[in-house]
CSV table of N, CA and C in Angstrom, one decimal:
chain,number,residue,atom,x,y,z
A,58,UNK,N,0.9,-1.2,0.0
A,58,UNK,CA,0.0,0.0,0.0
A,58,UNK,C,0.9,1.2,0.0
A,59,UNK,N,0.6,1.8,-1.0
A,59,UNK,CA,1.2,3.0,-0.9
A,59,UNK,C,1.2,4.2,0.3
A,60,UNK,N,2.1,5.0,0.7
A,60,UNK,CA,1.8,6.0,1.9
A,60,UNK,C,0.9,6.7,1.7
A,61,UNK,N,0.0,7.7,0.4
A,61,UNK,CA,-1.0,8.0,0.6
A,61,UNK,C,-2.3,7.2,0.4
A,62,UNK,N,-1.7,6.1,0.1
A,62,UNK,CA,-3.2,5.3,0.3
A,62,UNK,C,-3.5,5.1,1.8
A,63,UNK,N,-2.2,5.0,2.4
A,63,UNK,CA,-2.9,4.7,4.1
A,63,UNK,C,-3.0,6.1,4.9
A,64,UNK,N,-2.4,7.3,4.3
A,64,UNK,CA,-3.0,8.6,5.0
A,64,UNK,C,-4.2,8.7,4.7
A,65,UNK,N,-4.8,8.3,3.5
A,65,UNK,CA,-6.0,8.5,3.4
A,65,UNK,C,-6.9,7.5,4.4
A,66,UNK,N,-6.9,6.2,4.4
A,66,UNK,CA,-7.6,5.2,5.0
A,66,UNK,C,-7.3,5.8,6.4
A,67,UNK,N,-6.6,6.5,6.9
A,67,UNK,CA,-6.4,6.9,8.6
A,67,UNK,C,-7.3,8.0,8.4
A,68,UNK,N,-7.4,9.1,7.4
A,68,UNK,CA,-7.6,10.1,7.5
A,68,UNK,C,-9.6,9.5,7.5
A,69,UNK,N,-10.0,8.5,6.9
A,69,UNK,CA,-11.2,7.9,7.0
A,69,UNK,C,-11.8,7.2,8.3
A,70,UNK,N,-10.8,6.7,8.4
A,70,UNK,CA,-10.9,5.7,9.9
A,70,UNK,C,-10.9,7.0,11.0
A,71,UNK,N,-10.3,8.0,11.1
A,71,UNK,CA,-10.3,9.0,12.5
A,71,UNK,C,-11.6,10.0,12.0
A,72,UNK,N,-12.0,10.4,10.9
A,72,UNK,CA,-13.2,10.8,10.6
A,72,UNK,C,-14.4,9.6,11.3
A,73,UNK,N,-14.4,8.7,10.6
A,73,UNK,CA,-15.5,7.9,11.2
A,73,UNK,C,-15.4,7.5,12.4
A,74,UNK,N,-14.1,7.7,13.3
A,74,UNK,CA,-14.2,7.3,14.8
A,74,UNK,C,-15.2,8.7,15.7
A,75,UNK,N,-14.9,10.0,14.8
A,75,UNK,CA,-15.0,11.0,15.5
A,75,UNK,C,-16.5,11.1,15.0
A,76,UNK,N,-17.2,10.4,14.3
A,76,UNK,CA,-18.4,10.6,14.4
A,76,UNK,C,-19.1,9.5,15.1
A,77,UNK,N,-18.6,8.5,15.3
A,77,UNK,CA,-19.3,6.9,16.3
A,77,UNK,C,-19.2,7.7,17.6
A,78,UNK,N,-18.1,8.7,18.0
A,78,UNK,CA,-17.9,9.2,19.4
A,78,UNK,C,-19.1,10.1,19.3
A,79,UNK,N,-19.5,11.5,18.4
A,79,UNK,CA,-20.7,11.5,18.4
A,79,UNK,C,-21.8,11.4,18.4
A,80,UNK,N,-21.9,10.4,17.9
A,80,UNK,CA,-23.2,9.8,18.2
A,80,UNK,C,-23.4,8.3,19.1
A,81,UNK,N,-22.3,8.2,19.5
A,81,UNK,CA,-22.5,7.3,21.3
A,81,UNK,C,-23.0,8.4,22.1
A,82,UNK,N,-22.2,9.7,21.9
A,82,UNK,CA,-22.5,10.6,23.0
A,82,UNK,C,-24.2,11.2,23.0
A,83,UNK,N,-24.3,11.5,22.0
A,83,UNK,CA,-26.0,11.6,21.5
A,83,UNK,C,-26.5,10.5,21.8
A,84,UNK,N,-26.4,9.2,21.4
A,84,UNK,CA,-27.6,8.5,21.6
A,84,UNK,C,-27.5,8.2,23.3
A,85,UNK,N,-26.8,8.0,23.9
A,85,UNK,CA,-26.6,8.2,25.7
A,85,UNK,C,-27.7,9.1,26.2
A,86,UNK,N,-27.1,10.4,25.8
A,86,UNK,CA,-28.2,11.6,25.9
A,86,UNK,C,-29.6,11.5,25.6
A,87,UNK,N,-30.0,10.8,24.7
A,87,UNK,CA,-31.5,10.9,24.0
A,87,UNK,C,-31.9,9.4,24.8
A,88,UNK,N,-31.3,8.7,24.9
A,88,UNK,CA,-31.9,7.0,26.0
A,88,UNK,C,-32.4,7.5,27.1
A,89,UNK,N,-31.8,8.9,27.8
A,89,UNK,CA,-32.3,8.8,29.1
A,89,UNK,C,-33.2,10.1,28.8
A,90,UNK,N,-33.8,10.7,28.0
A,90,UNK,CA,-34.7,11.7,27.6
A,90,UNK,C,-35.8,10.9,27.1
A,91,UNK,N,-35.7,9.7,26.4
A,91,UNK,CA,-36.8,8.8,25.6
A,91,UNK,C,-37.2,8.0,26.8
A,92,UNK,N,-36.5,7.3,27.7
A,92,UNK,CA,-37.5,6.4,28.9
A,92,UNK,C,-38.2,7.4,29.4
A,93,UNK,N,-37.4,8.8,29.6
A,93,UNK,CA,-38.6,9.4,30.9
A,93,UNK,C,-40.3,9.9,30.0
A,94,UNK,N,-39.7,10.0,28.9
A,94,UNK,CA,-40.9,10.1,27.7
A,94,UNK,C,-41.5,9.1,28.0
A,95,UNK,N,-41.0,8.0,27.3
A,95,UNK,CA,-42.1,6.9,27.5
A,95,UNK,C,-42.8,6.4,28.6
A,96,UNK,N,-42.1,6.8,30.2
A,96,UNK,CA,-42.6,6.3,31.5
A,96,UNK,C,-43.9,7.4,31.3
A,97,UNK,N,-44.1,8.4,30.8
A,97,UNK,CA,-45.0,9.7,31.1
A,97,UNK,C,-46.2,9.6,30.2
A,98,UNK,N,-45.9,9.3,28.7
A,98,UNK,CA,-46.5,8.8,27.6
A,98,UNK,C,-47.5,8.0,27.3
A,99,UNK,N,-46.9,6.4,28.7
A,99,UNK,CA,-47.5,5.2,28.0
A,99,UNK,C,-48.6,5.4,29.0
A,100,UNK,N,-49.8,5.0,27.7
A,100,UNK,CA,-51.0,5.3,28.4
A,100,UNK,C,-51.9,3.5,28.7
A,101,UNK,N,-51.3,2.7,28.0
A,101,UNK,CA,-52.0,1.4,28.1
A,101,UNK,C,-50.9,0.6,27.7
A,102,UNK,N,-51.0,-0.7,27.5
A,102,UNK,CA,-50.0,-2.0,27.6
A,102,UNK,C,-49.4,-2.0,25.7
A,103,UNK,N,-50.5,-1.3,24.9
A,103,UNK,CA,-49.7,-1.0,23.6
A,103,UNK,C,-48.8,-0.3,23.7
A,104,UNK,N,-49.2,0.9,24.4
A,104,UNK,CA,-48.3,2.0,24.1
A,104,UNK,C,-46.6,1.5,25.0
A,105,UNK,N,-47.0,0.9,26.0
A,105,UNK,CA,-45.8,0.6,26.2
A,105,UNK,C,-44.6,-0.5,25.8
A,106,UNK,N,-46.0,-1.5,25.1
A,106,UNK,CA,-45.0,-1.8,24.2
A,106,UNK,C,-44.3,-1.9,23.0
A,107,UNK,N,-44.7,-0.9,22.7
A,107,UNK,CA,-44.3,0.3,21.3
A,107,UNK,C,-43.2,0.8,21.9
A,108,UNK,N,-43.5,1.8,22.7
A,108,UNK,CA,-42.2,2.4,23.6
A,108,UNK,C,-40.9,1.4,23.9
A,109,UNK,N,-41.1,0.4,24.0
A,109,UNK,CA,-40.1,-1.2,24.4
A,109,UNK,C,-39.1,-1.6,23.2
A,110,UNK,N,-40.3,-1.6,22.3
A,110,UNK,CA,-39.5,-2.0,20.9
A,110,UNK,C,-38.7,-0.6,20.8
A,111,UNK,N,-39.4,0.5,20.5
A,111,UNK,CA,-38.5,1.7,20.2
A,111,UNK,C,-37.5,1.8,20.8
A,112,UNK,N,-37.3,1.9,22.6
A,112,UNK,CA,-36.3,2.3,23.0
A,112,UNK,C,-34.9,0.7,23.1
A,113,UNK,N,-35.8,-0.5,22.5
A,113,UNK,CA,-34.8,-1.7,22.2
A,113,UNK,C,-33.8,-1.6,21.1
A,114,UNK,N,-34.6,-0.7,20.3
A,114,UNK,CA,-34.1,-0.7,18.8
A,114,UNK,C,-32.8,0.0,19.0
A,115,UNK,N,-33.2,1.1,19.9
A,115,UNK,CA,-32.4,2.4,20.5
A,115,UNK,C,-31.0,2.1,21.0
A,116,UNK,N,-30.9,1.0,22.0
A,116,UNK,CA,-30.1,0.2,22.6
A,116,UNK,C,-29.2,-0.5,21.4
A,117,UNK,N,-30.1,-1.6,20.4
A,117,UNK,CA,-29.6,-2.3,19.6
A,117,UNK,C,-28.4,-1.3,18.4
A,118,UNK,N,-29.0,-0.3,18.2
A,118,UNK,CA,-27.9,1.1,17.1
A,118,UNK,C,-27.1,0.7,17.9
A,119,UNK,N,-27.1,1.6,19.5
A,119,UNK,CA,-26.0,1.9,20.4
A,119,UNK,C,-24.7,0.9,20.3
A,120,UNK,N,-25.3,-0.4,20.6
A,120,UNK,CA,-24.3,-1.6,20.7
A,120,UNK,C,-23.7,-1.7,19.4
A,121,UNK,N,-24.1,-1.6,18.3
A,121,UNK,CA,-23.6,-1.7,16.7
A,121,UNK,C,-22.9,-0.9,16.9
A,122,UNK,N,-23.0,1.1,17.3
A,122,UNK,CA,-22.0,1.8,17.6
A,122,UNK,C,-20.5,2.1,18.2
A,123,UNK,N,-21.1,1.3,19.5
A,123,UNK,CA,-20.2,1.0,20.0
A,123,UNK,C,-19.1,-0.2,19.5
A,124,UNK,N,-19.9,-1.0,19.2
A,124,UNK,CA,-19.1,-2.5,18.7
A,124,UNK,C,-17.9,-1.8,16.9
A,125,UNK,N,-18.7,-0.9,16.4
A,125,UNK,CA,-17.8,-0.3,15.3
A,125,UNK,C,-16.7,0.3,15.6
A,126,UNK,N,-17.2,1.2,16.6
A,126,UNK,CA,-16.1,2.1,17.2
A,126,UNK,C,-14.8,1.6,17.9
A,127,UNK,N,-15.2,0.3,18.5
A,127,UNK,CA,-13.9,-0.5,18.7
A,127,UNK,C,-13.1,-1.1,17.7
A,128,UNK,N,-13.7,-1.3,16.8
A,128,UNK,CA,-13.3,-1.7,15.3
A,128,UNK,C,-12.1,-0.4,14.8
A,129,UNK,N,-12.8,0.5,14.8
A,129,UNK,CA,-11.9,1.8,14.5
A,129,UNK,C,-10.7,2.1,15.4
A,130,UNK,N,-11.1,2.0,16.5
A,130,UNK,CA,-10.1,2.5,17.3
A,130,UNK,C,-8.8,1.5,17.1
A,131,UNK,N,-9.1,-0.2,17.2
A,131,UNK,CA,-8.2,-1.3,16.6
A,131,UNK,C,-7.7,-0.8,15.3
A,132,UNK,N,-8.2,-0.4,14.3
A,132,UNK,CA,-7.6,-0.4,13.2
A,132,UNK,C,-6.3,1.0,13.2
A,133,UNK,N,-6.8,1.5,14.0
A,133,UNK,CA,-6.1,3.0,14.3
A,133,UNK,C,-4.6,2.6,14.9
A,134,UNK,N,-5.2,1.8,16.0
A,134,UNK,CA,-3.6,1.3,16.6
A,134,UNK,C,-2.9,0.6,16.2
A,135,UNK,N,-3.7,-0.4,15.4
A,135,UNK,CA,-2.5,-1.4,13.7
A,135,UNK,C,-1.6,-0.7,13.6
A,136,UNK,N,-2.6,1.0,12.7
A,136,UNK,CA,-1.8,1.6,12.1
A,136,UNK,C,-0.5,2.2,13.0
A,137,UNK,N,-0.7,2.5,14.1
A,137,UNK,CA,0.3,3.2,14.9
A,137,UNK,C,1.6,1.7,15.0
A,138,UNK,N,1.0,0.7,14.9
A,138,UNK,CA,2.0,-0.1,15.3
A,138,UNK,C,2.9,-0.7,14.3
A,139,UNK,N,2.2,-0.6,13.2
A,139,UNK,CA,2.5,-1.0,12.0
A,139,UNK,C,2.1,-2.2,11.1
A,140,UNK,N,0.9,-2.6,11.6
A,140,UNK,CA,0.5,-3.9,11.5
A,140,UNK,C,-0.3,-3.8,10.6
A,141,UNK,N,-0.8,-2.5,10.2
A,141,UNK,CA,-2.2,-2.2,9.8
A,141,UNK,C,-2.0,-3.0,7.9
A,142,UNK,N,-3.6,-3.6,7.8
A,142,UNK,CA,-3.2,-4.5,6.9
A,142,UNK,C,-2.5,-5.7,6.3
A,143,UNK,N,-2.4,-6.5,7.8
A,143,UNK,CA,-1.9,-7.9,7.6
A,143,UNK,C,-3.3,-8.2,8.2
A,144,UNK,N,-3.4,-9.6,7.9
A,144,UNK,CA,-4.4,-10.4,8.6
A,144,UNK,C,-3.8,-11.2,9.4
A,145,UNK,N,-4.8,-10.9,10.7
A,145,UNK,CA,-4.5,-11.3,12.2
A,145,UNK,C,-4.3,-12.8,11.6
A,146,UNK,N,-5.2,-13.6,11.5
A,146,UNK,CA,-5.5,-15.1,10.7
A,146,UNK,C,-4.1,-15.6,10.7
A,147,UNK,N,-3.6,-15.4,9.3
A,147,UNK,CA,-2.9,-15.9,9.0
A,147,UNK,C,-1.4,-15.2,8.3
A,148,UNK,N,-1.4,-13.7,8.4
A,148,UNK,CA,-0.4,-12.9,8.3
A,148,UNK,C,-0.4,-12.1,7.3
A,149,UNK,N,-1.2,-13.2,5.9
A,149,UNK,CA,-0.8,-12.2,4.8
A,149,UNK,C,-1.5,-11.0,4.7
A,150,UNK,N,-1.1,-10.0,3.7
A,150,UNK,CA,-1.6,-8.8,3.5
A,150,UNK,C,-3.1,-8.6,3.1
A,151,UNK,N,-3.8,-7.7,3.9
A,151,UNK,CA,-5.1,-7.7,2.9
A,151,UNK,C,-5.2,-6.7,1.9
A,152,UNK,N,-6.1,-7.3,1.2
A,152,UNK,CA,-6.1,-6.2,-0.5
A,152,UNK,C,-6.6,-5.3,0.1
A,153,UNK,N,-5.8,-4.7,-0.7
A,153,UNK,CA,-6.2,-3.3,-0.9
A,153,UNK,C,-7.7,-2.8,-1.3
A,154,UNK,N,-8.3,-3.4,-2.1
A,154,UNK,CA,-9.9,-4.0,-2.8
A,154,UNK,C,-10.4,-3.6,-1.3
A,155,UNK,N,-10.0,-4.2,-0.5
A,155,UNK,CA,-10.9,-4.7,0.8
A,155,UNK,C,-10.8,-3.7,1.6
A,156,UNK,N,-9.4,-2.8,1.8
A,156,UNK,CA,-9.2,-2.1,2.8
A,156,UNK,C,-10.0,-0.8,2.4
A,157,UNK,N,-10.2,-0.7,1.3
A,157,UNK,CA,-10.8,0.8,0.7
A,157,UNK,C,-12.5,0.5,0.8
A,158,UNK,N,-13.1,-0.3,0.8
A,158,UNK,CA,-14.5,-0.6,1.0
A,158,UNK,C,-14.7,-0.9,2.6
A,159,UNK,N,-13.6,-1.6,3.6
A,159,UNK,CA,-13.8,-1.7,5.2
A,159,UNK,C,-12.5,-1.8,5.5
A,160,UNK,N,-12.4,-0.2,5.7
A,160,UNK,CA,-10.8,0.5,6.3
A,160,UNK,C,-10.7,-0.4,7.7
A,161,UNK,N,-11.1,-0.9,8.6
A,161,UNK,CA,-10.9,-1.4,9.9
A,161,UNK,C,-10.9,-3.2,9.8
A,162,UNK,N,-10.8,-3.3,8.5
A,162,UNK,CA,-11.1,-5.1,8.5
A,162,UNK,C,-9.8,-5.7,9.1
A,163,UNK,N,-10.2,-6.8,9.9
A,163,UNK,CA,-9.4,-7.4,10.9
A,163,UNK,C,-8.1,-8.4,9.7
A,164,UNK,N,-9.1,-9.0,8.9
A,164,UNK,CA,-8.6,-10.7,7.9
A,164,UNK,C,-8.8,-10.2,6.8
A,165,UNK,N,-7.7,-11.0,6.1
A,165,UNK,CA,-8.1,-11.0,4.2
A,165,UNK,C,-9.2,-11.5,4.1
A,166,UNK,N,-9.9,-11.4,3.2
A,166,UNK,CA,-11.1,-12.0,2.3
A,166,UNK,C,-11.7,-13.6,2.7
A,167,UNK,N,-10.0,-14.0,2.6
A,167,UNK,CA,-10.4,-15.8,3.0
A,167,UNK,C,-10.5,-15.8,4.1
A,168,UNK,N,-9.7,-15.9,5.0
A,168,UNK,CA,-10.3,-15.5,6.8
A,168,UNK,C,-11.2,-15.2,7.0
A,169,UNK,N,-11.6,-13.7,6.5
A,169,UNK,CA,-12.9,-13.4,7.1
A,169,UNK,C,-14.5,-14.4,6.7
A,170,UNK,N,-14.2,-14.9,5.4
A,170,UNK,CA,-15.2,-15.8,4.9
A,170,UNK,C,-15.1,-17.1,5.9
A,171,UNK,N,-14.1,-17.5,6.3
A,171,UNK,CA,-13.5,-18.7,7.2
A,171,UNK,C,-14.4,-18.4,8.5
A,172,UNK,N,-14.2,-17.5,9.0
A,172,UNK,CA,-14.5,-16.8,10.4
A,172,UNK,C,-16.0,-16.7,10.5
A,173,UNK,N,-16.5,-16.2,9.2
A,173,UNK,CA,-18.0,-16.1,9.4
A,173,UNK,C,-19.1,-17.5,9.2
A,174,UNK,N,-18.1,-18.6,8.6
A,174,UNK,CA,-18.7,-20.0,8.6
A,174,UNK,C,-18.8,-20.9,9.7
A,175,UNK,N,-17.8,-20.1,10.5
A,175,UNK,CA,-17.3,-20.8,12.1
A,175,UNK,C,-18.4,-20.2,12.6
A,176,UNK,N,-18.9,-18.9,13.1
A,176,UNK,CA,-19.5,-18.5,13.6
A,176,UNK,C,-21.0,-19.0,13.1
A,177,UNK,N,-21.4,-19.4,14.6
A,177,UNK,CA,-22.9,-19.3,14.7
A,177,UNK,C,-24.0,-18.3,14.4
A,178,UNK,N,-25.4,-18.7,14.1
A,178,UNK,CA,-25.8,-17.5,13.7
A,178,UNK,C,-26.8,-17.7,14.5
């Protein structure tokens, strides 16, 4: 990988960290504005469990947020360390193909296809 290919991919990866920190910090803020909503709101056993799903769903973003943002922050300290762009797996390099569509991927292509067959669903 060329050096401006990976200032750019840093300069992507610290953009999208600084917006996951954003909007963790927002959706924190709006979780505890939406229960006292919904504790005030729910008028019957629908309403509250409309409000359940909503503020589940709320929760469910958060954890995807948060679970990305550790993603970023890993790919960030690759980069600091120098690793950025081998695969944990098995060592070799990941493509470039790959790194430019998911700047924080852990495995080449085969690993990560390996890794997702392992995993349960």
């Amino acid at each position: 990988m060329t050096s401006a290919g990976a200032d750019l991919l840093r300069e992507r990866l610290q953009k999208r960290l600084d917006e996951l920190r954003a909007e963790v910090r927002a959706a924190s803020l709006r979780d505890a504005s939406e229960a006292e909503a919904v504790v005030r709101e729910a008028h019957d056993r629908g309403d509250e469990a409309s409000a359940e799903i909503q503020l589940g769903i709320g929760d469910a973003e958060l954890v995807r947020d948060l679970h990305e943002l550790r993603e970023v922050e890993a790919a960030l300290q690759r980069m600091a360390r120098g690793t950025y762009g081998q695969c944990e797996d098995c060592g070799q390099e990941i493509g470039e193909a790959r790194l430019a569509a998911h700047p924080a991927a852990r495995r080449c292509a085969a690993c990560q296809a390996a890794q997702e067959r392992r995993r349960p669903r």
